Each structure stands twice: as C-alpha cells, then as structure tokens.
XYZ file of N, CA and C in Angstrom:
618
model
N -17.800 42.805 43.540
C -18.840 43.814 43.741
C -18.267 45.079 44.378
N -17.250 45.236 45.521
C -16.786 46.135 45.725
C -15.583 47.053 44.818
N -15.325 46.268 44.086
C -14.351 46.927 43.579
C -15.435 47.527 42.453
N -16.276 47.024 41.718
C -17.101 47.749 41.041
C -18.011 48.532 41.372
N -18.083 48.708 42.807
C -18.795 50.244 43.192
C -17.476 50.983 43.693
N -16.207 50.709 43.865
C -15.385 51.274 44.083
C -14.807 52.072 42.453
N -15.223 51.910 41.612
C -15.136 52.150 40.098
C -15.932 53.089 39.846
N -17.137 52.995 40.535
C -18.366 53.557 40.260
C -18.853 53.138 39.033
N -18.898 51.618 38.811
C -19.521 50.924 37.642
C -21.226 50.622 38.201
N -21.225 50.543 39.441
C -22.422 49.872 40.015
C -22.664 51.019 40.971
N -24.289 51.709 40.983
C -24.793 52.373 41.349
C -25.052 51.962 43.010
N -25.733 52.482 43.994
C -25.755 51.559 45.087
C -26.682 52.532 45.565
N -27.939 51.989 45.948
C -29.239 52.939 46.819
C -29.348 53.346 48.761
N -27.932 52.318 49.128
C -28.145 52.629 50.577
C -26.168 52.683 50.464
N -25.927 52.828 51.832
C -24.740 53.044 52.558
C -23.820 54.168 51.624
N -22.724 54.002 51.733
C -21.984 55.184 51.449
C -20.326 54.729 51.215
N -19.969 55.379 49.714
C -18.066 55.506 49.840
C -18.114 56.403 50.013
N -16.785 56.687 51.385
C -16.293 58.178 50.860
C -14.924 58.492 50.657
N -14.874 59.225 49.791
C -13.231 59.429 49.529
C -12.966 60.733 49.662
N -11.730 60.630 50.632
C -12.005 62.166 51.959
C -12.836 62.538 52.804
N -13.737 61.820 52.910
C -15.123 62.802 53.387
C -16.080 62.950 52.679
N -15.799 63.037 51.293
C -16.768 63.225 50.272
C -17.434 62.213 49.716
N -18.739 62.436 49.383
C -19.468 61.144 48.831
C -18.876 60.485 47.265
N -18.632 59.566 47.072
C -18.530 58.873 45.338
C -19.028 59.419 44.628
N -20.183 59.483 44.957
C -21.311 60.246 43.516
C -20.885 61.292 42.968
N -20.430 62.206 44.198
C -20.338 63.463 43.649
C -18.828 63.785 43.714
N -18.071 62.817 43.335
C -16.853 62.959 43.063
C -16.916 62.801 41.373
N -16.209 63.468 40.230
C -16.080 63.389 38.605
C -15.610 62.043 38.682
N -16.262 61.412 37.873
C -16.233 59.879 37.563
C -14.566 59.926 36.906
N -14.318 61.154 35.231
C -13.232 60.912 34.791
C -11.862 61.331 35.743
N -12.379 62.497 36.630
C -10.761 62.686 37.342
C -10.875 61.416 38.583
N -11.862 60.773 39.428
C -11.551 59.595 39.754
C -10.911 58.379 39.310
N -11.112 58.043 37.893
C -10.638 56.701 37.442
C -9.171 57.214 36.974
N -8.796 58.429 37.137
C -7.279 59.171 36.717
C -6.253 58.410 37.874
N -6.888 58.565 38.990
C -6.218 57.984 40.307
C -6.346 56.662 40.844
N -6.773 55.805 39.680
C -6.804 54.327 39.899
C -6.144 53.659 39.056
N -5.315 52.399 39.324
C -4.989 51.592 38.573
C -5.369 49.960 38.688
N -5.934 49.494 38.384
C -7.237 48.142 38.752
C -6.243 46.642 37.703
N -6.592 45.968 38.321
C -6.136 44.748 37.976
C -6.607 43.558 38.206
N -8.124 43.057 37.595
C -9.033 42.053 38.191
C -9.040 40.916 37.617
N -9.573 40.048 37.735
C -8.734 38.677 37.877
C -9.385 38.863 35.945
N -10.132 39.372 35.902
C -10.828 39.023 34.102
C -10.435 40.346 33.502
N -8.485 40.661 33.476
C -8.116 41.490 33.087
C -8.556 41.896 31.373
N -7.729 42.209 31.135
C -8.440 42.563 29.387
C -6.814 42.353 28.825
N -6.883 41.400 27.658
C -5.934 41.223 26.917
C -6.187 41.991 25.569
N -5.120 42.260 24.948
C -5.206 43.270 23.724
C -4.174 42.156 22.981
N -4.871 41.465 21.943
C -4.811 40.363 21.538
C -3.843 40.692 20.188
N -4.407 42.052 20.180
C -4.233 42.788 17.913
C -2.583 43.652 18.493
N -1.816 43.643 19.554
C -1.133 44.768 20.521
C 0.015 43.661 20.361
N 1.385 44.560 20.066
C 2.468 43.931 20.360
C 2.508 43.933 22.408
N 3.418 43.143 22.652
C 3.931 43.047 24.135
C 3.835 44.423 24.695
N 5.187 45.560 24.264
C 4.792 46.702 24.867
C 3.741 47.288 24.684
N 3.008 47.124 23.684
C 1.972 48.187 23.487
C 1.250 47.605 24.903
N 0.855 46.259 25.047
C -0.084 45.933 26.360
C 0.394 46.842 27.410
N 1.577 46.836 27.705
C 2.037 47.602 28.771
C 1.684 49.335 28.667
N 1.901 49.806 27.646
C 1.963 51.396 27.363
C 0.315 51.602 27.701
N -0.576 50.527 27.106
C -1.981 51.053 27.307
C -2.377 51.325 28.406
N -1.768 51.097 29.633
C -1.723 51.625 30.854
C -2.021 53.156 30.857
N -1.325 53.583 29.657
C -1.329 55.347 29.920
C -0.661 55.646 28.725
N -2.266 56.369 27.955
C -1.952 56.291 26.891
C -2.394 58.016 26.839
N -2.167 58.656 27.428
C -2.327 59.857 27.209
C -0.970 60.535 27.386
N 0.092 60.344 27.248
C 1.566 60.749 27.297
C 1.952 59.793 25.434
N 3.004 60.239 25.738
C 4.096 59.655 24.518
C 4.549 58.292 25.478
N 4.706 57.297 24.426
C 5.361 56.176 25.184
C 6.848 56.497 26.049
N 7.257 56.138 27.292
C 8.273 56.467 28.075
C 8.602 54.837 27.937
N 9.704 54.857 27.116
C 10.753 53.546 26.855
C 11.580 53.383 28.231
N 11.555 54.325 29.159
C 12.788 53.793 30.353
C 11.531 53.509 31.020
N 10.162 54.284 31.638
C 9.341 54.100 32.266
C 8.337 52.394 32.026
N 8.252 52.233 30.924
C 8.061 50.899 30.363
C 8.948 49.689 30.681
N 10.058 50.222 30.590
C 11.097 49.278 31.210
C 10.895 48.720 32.506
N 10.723 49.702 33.473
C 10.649 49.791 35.091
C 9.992 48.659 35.015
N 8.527 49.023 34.477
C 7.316 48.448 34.602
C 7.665 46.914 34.350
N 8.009 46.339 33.467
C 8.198 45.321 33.194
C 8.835 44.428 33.848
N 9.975 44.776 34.655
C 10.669 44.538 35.525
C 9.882 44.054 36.852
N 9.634 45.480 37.297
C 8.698 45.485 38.611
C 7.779 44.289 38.129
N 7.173 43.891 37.315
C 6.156 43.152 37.287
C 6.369 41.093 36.977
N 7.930 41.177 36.646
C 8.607 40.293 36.398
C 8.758 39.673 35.211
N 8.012 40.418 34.359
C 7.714 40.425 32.707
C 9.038 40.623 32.028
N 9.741 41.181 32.663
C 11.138 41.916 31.726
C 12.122 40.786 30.623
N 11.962 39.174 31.645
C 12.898 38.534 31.337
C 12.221 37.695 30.098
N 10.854 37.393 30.099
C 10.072 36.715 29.157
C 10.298 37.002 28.082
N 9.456 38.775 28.266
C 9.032 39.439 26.925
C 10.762 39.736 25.904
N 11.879 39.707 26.656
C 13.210 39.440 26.138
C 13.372 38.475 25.293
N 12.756 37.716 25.748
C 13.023 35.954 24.401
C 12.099 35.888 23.632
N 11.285 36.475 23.737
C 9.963 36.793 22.424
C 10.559 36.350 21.112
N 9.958 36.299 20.814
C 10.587 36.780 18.910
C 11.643 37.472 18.558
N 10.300 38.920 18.579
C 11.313 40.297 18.506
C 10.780 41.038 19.723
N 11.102 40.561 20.884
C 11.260 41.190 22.123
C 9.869 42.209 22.365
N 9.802 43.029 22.876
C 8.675 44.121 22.902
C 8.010 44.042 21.870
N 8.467 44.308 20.579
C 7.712 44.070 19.740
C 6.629 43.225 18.715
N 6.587 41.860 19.810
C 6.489 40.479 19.182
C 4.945 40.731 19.973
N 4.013 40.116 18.421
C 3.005 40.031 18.478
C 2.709 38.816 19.785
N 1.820 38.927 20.335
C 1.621 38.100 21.692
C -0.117 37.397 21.374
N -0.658 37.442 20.027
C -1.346 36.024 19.865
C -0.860 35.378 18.105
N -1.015 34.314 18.105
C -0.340 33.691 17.123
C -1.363 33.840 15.737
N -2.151 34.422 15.692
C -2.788 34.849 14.699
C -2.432 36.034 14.060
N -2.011 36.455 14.917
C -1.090 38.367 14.430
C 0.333 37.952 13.395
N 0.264 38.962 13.056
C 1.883 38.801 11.751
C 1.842 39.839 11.314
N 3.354 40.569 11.360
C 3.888 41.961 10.460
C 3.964 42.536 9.610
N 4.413 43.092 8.694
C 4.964 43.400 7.433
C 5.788 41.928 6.829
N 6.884 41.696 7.895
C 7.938 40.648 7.484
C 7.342 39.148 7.813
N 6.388 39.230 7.852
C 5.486 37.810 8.476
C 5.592 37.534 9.555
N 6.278 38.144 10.284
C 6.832 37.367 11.353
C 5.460 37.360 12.909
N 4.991 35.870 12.822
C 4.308 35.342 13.443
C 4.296 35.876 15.034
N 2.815 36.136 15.470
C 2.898 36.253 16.908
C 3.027 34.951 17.767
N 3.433 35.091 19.152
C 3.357 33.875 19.733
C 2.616 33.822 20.610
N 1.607 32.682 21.223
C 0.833 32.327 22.729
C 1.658 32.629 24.122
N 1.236 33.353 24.419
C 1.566 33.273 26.101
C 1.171 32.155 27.270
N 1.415 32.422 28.501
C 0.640 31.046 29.346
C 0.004 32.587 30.012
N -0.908 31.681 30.663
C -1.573 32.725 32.024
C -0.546 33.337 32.858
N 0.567 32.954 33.214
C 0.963 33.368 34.082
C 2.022 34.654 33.211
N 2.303 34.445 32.653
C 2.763 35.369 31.416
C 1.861 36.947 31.252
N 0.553 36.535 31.079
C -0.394 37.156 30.371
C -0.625 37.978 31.685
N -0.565 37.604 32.794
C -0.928 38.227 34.176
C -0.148 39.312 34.656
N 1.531 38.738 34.132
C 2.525 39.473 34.164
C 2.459 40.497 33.360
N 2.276 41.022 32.304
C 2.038 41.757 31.527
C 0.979 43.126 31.909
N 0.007 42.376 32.321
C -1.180 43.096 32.761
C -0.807 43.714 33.741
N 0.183 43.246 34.856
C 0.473 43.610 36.136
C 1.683 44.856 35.786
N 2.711 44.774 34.885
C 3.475 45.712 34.558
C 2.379 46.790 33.757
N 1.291 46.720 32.658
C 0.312 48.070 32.472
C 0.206 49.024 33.997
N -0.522 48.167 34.950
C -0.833 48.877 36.478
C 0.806 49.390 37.066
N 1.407 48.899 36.820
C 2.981 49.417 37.101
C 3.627 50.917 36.620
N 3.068 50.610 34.786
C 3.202 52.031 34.075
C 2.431 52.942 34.169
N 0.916 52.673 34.551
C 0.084 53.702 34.793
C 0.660 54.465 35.678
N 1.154 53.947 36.802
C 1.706 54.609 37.992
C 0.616 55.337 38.639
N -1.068 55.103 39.084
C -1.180 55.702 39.469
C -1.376 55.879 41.071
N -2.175 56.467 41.745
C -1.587 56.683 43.270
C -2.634 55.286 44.049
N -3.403 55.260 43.476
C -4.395 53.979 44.027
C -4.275 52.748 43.199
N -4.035 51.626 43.682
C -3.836 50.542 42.832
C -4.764 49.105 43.385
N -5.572 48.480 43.044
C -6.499 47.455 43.135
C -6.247 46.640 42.593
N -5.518 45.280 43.405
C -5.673 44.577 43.158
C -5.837 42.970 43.296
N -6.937 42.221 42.333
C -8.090 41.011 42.445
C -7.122 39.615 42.205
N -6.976 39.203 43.087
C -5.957 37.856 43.448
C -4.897 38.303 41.507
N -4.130 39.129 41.987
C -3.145 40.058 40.925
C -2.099 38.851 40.244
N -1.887 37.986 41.579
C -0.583 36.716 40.842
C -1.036 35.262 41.262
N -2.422 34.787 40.927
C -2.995 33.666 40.869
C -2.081 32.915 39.966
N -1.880 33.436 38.496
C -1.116 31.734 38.116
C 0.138 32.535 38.170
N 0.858 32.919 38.790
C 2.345 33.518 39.461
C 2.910 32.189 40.035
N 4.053 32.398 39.878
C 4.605 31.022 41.424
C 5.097 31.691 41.955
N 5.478 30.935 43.084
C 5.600 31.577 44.626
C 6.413 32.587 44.726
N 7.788 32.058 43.651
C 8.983 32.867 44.285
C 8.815 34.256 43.359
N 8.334 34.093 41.927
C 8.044 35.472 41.643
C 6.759 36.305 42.067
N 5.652 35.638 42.673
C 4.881 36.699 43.634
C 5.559 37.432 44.515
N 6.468 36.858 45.365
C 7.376 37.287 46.483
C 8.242 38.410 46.477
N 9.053 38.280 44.890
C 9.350 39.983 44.167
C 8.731 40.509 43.585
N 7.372 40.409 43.478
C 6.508 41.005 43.144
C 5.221 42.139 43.610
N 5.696 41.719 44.970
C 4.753 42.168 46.107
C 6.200 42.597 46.771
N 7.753 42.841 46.614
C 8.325 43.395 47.119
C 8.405 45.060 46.681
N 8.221 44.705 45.225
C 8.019 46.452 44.453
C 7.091 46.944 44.829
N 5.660 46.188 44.895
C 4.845 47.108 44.879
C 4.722 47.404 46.323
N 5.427 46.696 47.650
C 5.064 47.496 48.706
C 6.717 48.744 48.963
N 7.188 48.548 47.913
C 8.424 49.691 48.057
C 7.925 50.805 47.586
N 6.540 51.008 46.834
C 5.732 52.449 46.843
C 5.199 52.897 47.595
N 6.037 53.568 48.223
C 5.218 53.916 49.648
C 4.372 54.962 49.560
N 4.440 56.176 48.561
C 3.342 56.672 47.976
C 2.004 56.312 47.371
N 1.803 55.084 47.700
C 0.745 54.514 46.827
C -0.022 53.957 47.845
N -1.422 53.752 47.776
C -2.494 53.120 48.426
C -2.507 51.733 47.401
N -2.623 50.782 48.400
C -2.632 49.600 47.747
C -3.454 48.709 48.399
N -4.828 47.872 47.245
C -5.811 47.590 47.586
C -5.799 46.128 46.817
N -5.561 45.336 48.323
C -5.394 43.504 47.416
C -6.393 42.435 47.688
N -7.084 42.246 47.251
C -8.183 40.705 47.563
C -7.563 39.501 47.361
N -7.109 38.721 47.814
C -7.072 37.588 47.517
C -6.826 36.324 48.586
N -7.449 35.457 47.910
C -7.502 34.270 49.298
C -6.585 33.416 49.780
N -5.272 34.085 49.397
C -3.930 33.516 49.605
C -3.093 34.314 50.621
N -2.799 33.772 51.566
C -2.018 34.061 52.279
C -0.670 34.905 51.896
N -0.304 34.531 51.580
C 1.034 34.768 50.837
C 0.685 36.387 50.214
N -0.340 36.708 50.033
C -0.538 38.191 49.067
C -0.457 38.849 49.955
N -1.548 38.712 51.184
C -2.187 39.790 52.465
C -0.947 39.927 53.368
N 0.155 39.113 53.798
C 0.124 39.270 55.141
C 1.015 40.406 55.205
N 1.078 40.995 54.519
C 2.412 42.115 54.665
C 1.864 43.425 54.508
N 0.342 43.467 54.060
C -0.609 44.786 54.012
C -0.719 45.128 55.755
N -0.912 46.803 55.617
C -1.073 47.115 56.462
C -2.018 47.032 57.942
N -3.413 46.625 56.985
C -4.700 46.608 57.415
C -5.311 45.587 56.816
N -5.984 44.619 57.466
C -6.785 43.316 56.484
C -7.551 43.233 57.123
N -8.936 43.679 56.392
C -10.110 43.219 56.276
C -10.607 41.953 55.556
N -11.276 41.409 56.926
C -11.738 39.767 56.744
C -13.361 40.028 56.209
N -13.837 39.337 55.386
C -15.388 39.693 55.004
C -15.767 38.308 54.964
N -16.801 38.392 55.612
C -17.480 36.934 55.589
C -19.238 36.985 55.286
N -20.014 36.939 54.172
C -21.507 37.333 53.714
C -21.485 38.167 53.381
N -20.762 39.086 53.238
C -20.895 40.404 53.044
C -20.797 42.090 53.563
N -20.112 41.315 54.926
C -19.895 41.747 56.121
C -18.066 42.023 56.269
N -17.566 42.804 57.390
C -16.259 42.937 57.642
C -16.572 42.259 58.715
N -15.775 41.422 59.684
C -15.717 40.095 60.340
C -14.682 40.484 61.246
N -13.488 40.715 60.369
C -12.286 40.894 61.297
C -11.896 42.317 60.714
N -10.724 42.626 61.367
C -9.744 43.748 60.856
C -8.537 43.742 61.690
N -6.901 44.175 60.992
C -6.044 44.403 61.847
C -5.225 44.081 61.067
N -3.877 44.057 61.607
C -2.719 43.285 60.773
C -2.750 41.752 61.087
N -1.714 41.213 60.179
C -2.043 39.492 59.997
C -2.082 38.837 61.336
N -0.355 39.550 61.580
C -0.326 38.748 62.874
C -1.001 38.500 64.344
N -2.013 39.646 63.937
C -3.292 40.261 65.028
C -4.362 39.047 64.715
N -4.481 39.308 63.531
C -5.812 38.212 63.055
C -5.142 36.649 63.399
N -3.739 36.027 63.510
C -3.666 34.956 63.532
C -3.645 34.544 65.183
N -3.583 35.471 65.935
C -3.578 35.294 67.165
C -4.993 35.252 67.888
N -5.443 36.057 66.888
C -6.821 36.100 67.424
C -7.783 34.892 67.435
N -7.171 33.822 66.289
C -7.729 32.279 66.329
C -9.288 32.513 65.910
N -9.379 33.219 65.265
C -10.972 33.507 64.861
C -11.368 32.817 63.132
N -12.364 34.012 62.408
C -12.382 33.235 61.225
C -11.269 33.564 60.344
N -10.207 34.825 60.110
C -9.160 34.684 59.369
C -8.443 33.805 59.687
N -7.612 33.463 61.031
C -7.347 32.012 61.030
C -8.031 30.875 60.884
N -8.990 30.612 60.467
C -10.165 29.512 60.009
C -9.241 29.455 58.866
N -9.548 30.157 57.979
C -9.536 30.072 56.316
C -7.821 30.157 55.984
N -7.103 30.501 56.822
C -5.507 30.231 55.810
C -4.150 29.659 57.296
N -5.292 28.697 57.931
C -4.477 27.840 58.523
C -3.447 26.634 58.271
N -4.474 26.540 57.123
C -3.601 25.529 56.532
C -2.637 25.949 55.158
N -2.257 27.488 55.509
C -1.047 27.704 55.043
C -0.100 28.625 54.949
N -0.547 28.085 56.806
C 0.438 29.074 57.800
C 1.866 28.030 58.097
C-alpha cells in the first residue's frame, strides 16, 4: 500500500507525502515516475522478450547501451546465468518463444527471473530505487553481493521492505511498522538493543 501511494497509483483523502516539501499531488505524475525505479515482489515478466531485452526495458527511451546493460547484469548477479543461455542475451527466456532458426526459448527458476528484474532497476539507473523483499528466492551468498552494489550507490536513495534480516540491517534508517503504524525507527543495531518489537520479529535470525 505504501509503495502504491508512493507511485501515486492510490489516491489517499487524509495525511500527506511530501517530496521536498511539496505535496505528491501536485508533483507531475510523468516527471515523478522518471526518478523511480520499483521492484515489487509481483514484478512483470516479458515473456515474448529475449533476456536483454527484459533488462533494456528498464529504459527504453535511449538506444540500448550494451556496456551499460552489462553493468546491470552483473550488479544484479544475472551476468553469469544469462551467459549459458542458449544464445546468451539473446535467448528467448519462455519455452514457447522460437526464432527465425527455431531455436527454442528456455524456463527460468524464480530466482533467475528476480535476477533479471533486479538488473532492469540496475539499468534504469534511476536516483530513487524501491525495493519489495527484491531477493526472496536469492540465496544468501548472492543477496550479500547484491546488496553490496546497490549500497555502493551512494547517489541513490534506496527504499527496501522486507522481513529478512539480512536485507535491512545495513540501511541507514529502519522503519519498524506494526498495523499500520511506524513503531520503531533508527539503525539496526539501535533497534536490536532496544529489545523492543524489531527485535521481537528477527530474533531468531540474529
């Protein structure tokens, strides 16, 4: 819900965003969503899209940037997968797709498909980035370089939900919400000392 009034998908009759000072509303919906890059857990797969194209649709108002695509893929841990493809970048990524030369697309796993999605938000590059438990079917050790790139943008505002320990504790500021409410706030190691409800909920995997 917040991230979709943070979108300005969902209208809202009381309280207030503001970005700068200024109210949401009356911020341009299209130069707002210019400065976001979103990544929610019910990402959008482009099923009919070779591998890179998923990635390029990130930002599709330029010419494709083949080194900038690269980055992305990397940063996102996609680089080494989408390499053994078929035909690499170009390999259809559902198995119903086929070329000129027949050559068959292949199934991804979730954790694949996440990766992918996560290198688009990589290529968008843009200055705000959101994102909704981003490496749920990730394993551990590639969340870990995964959340090392994206906190090496230090130009970037970076906005993460998720109920895993392992995502939050290295954000600057964590807000605890409990009903609907902010509960706690601070850095991790503030909230774990504090023995309250953020330590309630990821004690057991501390």
């Amino acid at each position: 819900s917040i991230i979709n009034l943070f979108m300005r998908f969902y209208e809202f009759d009381r309280g207030q965003i503001l970005i700068d000072g200024q109210d949401i509303g009356e911020v341009d919906a299209t130069a707002w969503h210019r400065q976001l890059a979103v990544l929610s857990q019910s990402f959008i797969r482009y099923d009919f899209a070779t591998a890179h194209e998923n990635v390029w649709y990130g930002d599709v108002s330029r010419e494709l940037d083949q080194d900038r695509l690269m980055d992305a893929l990397k940063q996102a841990e996609a680089d080494d997968f989408v390499k053994k493809l078929p035909k690499g970048g170009d390999s259809y990524i559902d198995k119903w797709m086929t070329d000129d030369s027949d050559n068959k697309g292949v199934d991804l796993s979730g954790g694949q498909w996440q990766r992918l999605a996560l290198a688009r938000n990589f290529y968008r590059d843009a200055p705000i980035v959101i994102l909704d438990e981003p490496t749920s079917a990730v394993d551990a050790a590639a969340e870990a370089r995964i959340f090392r790139h994206l906190f090496k943008q230090k130009d970037k505002t970076i906005i993460a939900i998720s109920h895993r320990l392992s995502t939050v504790k290295k954000a600057d500021v964590i807000y605890f919400m409990k009903d609907g409410r902010i509960v706690e706030q601070g850095a991790c190691n503030e909230l774990i000392a504090k023995r309250g409800e953020f330590y309630e909920m990821f004690k057991e995997q501390l």
